[in-house]
Tab-separated table of C-alpha atoms in Angstrom:
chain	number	residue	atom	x	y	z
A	1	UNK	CA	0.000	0.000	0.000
A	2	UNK	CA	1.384	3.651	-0.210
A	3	UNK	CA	0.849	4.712	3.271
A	4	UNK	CA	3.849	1.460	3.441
A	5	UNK	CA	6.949	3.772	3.653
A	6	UNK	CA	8.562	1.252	1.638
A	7	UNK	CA	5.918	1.893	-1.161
A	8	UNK	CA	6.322	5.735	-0.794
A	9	UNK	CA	9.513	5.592	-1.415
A	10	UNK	CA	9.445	3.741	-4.223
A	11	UNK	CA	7.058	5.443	-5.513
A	12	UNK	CA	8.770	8.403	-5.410
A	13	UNK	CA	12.070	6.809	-7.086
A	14	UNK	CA	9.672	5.344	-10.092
A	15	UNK	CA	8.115	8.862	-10.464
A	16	UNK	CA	11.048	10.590	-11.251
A	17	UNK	CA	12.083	8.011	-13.180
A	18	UNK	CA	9.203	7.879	-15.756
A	19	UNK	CA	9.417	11.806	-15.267
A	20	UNK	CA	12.645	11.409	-17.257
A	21	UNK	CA	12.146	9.235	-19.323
A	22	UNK	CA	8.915	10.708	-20.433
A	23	UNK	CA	10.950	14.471	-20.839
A	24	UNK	CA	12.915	12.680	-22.703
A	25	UNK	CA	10.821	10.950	-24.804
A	26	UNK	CA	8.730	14.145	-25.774
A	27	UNK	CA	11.639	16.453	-25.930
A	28	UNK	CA	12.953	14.456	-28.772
A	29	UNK	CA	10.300	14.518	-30.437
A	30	UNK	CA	8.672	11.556	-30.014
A	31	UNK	CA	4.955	12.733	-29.942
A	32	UNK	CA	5.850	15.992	-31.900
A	33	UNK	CA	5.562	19.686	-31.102
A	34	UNK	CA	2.764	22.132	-30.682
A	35	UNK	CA	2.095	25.332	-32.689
A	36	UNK	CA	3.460	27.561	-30.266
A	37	UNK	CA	7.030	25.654	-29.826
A	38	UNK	CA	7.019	26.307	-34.116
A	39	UNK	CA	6.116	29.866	-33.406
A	40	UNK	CA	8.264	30.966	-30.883
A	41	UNK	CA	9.566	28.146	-27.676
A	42	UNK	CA	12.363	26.696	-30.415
A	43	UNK	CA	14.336	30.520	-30.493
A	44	UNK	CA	17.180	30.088	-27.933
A	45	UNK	CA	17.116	31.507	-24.772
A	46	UNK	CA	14.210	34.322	-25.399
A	47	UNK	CA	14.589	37.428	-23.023
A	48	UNK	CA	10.774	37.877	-23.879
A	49	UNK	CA	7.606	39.359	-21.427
A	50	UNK	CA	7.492	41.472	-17.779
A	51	UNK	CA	7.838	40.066	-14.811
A	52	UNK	CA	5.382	37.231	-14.335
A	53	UNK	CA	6.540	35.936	-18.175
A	54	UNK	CA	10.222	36.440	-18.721
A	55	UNK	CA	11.524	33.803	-16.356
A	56	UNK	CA	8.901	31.183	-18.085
A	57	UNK	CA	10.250	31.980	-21.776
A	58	UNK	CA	14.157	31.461	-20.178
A	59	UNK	CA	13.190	27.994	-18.991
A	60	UNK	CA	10.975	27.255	-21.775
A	61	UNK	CA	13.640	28.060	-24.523
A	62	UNK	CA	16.860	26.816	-22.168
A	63	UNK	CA	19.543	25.962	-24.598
A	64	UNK	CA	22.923	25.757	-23.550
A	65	UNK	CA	26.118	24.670	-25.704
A	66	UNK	CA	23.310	24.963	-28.672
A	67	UNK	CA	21.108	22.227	-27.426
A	68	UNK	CA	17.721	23.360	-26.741
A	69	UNK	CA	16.400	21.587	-23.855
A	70	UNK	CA	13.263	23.805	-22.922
A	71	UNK	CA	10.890	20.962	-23.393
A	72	UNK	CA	12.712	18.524	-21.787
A	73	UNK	CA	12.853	20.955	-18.484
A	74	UNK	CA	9.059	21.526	-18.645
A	75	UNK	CA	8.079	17.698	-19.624
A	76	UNK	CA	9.639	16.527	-16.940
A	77	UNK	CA	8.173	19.480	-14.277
A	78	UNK	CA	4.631	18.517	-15.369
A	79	UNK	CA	4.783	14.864	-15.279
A	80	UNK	CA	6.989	14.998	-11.480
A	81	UNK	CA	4.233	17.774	-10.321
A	82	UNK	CA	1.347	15.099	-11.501
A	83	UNK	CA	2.691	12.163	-10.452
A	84	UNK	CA	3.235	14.031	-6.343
A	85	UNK	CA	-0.104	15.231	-6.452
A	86	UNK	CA	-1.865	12.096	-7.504
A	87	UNK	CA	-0.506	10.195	-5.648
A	88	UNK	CA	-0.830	12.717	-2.522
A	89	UNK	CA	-4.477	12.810	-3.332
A	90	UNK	CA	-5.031	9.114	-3.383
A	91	UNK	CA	-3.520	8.254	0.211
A	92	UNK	CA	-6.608	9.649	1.598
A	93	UNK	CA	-8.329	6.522	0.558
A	94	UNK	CA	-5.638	4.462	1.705
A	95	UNK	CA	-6.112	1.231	-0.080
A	96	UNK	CA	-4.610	1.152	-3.898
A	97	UNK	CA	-1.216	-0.507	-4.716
A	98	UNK	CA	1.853	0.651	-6.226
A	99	UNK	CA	0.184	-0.916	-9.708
A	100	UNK	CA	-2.539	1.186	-9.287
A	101	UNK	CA	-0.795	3.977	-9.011
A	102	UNK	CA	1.393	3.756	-11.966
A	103	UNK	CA	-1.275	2.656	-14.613
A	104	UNK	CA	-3.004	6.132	-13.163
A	105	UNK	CA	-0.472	8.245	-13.456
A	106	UNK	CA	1.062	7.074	-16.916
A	107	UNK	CA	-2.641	7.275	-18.266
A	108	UNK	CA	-2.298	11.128	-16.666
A	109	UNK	CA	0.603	12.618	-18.174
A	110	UNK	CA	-0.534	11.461	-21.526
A	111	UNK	CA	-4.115	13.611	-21.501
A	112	UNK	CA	-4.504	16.604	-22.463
A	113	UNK	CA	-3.708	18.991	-19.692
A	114	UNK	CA	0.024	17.478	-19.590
A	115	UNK	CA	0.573	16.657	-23.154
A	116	UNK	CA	-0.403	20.174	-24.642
A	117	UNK	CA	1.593	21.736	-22.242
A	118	UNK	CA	4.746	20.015	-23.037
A	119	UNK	CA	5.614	21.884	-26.230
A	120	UNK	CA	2.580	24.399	-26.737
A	121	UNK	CA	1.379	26.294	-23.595
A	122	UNK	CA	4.783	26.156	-21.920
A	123	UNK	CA	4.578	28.705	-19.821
A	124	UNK	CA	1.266	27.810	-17.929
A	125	UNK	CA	2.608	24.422	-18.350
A	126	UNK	CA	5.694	25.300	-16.224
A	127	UNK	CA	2.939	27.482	-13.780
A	128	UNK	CA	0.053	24.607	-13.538
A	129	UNK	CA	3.571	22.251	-12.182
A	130	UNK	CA	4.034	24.563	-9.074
A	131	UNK	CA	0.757	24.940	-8.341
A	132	UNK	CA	0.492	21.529	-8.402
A	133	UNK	CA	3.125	21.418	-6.499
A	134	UNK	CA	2.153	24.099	-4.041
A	135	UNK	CA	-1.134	22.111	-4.003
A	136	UNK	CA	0.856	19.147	-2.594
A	137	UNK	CA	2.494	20.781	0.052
A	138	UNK	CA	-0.257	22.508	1.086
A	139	UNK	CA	-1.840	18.784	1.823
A	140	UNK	CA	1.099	18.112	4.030
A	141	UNK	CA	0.833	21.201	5.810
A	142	UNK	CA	4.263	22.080	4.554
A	143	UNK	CA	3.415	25.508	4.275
A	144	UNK	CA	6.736	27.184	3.589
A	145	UNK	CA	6.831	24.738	0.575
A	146	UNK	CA	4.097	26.157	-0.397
A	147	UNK	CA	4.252	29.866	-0.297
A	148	UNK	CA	7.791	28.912	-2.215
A	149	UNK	CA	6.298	26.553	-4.744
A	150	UNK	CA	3.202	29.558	-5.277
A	151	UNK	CA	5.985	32.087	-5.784
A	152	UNK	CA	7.617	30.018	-8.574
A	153	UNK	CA	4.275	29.725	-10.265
A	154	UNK	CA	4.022	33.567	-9.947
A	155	UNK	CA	7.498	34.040	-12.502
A	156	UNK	CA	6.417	31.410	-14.759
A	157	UNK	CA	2.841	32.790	-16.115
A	158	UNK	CA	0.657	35.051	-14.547
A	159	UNK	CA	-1.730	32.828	-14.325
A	160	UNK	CA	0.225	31.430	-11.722
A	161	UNK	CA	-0.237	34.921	-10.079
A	162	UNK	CA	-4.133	34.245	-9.504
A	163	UNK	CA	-3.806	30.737	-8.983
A	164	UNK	CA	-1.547	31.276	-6.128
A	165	UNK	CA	-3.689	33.779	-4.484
A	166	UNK	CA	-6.753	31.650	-4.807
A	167	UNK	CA	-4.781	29.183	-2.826
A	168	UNK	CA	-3.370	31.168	-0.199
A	169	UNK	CA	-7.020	32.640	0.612
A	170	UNK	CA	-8.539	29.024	0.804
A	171	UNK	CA	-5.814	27.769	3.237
A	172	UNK	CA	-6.704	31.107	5.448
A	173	UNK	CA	-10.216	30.545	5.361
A	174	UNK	CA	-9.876	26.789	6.198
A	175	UNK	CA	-8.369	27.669	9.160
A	176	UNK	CA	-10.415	30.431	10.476
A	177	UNK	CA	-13.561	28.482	9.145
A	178	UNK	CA	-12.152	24.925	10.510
A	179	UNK	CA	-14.068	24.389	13.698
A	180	UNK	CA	-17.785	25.815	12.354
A	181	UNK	CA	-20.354	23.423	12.006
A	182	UNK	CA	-21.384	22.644	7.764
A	183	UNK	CA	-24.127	24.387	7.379
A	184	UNK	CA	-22.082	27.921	8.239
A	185	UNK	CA	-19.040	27.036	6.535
A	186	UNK	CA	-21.375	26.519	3.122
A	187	UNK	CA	-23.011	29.770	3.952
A	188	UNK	CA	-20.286	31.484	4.604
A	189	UNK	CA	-17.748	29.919	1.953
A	190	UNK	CA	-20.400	30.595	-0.669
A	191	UNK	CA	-20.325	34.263	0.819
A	192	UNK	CA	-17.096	34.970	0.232
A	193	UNK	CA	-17.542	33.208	-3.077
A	194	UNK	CA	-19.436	35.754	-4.702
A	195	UNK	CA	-17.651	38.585	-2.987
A	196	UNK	CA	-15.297	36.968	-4.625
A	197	UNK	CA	-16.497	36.468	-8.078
A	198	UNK	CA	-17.941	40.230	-7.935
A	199	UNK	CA	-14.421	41.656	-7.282
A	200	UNK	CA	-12.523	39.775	-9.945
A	201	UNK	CA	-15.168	40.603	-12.793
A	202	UNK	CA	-14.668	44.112	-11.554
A	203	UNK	CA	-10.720	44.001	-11.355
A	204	UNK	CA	-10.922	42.286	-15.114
A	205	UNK	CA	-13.464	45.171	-16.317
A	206	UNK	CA	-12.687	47.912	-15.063
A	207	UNK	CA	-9.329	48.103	-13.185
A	208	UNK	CA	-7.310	46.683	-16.601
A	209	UNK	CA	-5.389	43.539	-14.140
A	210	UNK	CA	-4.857	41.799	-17.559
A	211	UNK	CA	-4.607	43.969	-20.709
A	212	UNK	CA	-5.126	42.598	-23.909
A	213	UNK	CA	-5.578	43.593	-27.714
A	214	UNK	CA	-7.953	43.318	-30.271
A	215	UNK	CA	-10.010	39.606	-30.349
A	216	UNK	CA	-6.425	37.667	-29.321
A	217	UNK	CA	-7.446	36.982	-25.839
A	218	UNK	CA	-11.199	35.401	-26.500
A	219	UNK	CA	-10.777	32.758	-28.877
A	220	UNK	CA	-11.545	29.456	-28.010
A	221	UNK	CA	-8.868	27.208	-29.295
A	222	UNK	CA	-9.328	23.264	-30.588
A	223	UNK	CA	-12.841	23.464	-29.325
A	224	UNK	CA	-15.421	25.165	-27.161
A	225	UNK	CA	-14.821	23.989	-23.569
A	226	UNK	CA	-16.664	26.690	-22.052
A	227	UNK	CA	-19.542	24.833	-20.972
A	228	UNK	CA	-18.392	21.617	-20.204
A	229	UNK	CA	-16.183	23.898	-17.132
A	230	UNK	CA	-19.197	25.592	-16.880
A	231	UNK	CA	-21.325	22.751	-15.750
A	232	UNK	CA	-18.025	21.265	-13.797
A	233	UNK	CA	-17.928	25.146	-11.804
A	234	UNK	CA	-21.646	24.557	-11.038
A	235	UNK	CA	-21.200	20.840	-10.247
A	236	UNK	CA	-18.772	20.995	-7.572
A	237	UNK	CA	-20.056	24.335	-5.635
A	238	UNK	CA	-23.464	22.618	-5.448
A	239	UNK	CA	-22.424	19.448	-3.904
A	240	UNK	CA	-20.401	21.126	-1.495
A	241	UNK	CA	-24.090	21.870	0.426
A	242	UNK	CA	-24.026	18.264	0.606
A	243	UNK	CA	-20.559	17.158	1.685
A	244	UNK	CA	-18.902	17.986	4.293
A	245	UNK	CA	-15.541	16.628	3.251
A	246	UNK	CA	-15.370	18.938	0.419
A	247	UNK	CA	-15.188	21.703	2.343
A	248	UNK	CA	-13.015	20.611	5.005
A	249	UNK	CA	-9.139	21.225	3.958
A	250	UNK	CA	-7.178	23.823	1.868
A	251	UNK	CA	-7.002	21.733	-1.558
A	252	UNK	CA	-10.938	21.301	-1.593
A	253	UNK	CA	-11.437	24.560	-1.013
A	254	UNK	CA	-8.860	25.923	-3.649
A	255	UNK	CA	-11.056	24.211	-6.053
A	256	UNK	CA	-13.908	25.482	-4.609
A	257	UNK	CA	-13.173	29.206	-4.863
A	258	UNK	CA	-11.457	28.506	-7.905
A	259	UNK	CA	-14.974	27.558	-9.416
A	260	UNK	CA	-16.246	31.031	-8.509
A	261	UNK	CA	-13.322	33.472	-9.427
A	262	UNK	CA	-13.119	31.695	-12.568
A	263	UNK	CA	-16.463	32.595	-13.676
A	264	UNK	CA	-15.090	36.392	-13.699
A	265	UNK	CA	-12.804	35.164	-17.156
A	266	UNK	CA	-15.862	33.801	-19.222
A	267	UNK	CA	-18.399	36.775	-17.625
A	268	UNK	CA	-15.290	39.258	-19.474
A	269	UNK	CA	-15.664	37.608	-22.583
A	270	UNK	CA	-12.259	35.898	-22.292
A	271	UNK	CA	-12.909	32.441	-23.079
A	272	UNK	CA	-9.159	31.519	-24.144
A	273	UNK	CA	-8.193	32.003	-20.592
A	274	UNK	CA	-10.952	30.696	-18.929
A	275	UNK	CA	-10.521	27.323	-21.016
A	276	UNK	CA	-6.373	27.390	-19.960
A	277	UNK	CA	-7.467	27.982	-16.605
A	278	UNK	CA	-9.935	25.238	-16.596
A	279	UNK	CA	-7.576	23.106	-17.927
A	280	UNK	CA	-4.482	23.948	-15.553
A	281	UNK	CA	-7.427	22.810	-12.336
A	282	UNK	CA	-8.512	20.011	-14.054
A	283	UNK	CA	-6.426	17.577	-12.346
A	284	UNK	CA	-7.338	18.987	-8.775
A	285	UNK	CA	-11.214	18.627	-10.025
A	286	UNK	CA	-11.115	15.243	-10.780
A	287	UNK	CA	-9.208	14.277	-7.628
A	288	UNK	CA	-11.466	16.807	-5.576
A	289	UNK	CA	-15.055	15.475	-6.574
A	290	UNK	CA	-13.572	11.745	-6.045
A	291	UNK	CA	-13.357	12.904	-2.097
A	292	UNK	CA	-17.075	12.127	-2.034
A	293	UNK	CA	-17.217	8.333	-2.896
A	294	UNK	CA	-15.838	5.108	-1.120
A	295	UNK	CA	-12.550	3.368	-1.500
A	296	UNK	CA	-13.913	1.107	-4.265
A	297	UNK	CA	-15.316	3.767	-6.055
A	298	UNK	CA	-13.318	6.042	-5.932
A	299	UNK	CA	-10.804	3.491	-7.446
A	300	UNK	CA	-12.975	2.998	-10.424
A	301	UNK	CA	-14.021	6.594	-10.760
A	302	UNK	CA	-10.311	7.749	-11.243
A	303	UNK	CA	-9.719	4.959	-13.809
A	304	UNK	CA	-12.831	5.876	-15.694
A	305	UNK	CA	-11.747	9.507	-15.345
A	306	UNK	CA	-8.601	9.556	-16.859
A	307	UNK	CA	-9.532	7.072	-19.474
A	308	UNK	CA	-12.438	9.442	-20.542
A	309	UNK	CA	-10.085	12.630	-20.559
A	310	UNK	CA	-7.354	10.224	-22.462
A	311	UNK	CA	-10.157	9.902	-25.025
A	312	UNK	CA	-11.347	13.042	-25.201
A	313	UNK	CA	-7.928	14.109	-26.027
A	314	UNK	CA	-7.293	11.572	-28.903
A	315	UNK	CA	-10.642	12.458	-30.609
A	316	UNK	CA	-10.258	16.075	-30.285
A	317	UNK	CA	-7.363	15.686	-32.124
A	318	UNK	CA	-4.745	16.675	-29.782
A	319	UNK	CA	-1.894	14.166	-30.716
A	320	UNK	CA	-2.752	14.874	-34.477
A	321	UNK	CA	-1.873	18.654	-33.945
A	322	UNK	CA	1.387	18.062	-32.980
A	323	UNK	CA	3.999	17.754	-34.904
């Protein structure tokens, strides 16, 4: 079992082992590259963006001595940051193998969120890995880990900038909320939900947090999403009136108030983002809403889960676009 030290630890050895050898793998072009490696990630070393971008293009173009290894870098952050917070997740239960494990996370880092992130959206690629690291830590109650692994996600992307935040408020409201019966902490989490949600559709309006140009920033790319995170948003805020447990720690609740601040993106009109976003929690969603089931089912639920998103990524023609 994985609470077994002995299992942790070999766990731990075999994910940064297929961590490599899957960086390796895709940064030689095994699977191919996305558009935006053909557009800009292949140029050496680019000194491109502000403050929450430049440091992401420097590790996403690393070359040195002429060999670009940018993708490898990135690869191998997303499929380490995966592999730690699946298998952090799935402890709770307490009852898979080491087997288990692996055949979930190598059906992971080959769906969508990891696999278009490894060569085309490298920079929220290299952000979604800290947060998912951040995420992990913040599970352990390692906290300085955290606030270090959210300021790394900060220089990446700035969408590692509002990701972080959302996580730092949800680990201060779980612990001033901690000891309140459910009914007020679903009251008052929904509260400061929309207060929430309000704010950041203001902030995106009005106060200019993110500036864009011309239609660039609302297209929806490879296929309309919106809805589908829509209904997921809706999903998960609903049945937190009827489970405790998903209100009850600091990850939960990251994907909780994630599900309302995200709303502010599509209510702007910038559907591009709002799919990345949605895609950079989708991991967390799928381990969050298992929370609710028993060991059994939860077991088949995460198998079924990331065999569906595997799918979904194959038909929607993921693999075929890169190359």
């Amino acid at each position: 079992m994985l609470k077994n030290n002995q299992y942790h630890h070999l766990s731990t050895y075999l994910i940064v082992y297929i961590s490599f050898v899957f960086a390796m793998v895709v940064g030689y072009g095994f699977y191919g590259y996305g558009v935006d490696f053909y557009e800009s990630y292949y140029k050496p070393n680019l000194n491109w963006g502000g403050l929450f971008n430049q440091l992401g293009y420097r590790i996403a173009t690393l070359t040195i001595n002429e060999v670009h290894i940018g993708v490898q870098i990135v690869t191998f952050m997303l499929a380490l940051s995966s592999g730690l917070l699946i298998r952090e997740h799935i402890k709770f239960k307490d009852s898979y193998s080491l087997i288990f494990f692996i055949t979930l996370y190598l059906i992971a880092i080959h769906t969508w969120p990891i696999i278009m992130s490894t060569s085309n959206a490298m920079r929220q690629g290299l952000a979604m890995s800290f947060i998912f690291l951040a995420l992990t830590a913040n599970s352990r109650k390692n906290y300085y880990w955290m606030i270090f692994f959210s300021i790394c996600a900060i220089f990446m992307h700035r969408s590692g900038l509002f990701l972080s935040l959302v996580i730092t408020f949800s680990t201060i409201m779980n612990y001033f909320f901690s000891n309140l019966s459910h009914g007020k902490k679903a009251v008052l989490h929904f509260s400061f939900g929309l207060i929430l949600l309000l704010s950041a559709n203001f902030v995106l309006r009005y106060i200019g947090l993110l500036v864009y140009s011309g239609d660039a920033g609302s297209r929806i790319i490879g296929g309309d999403f919106r809805w589908a995170f829509l209904s997921i948003s809706f999903a998960y805020i609903i049945l937190t009136f009827l489970y405790r447990n998903m209100l009850d720690n600091p990850f939960n609740l990251s994907v909780y108030y994630f599900s309302f601040i995200s709303l502010s993106f599509l209510i702007s009109g910038l559907n591009w983002e709002y799919e990345r976003l949605g895609m950079m929690m989708l991991f967390p969603y799928i381990l969050s809403f298992g929370i609710i089931l028993n060991r059994f089912s939860y077991k088949i639920y995460l198998i079924l889960s990331f065999i569906a998103l595997l799918c979904l990524t194959i038909v929607m023609g993921m693999y075929a676009a890169l190359n």
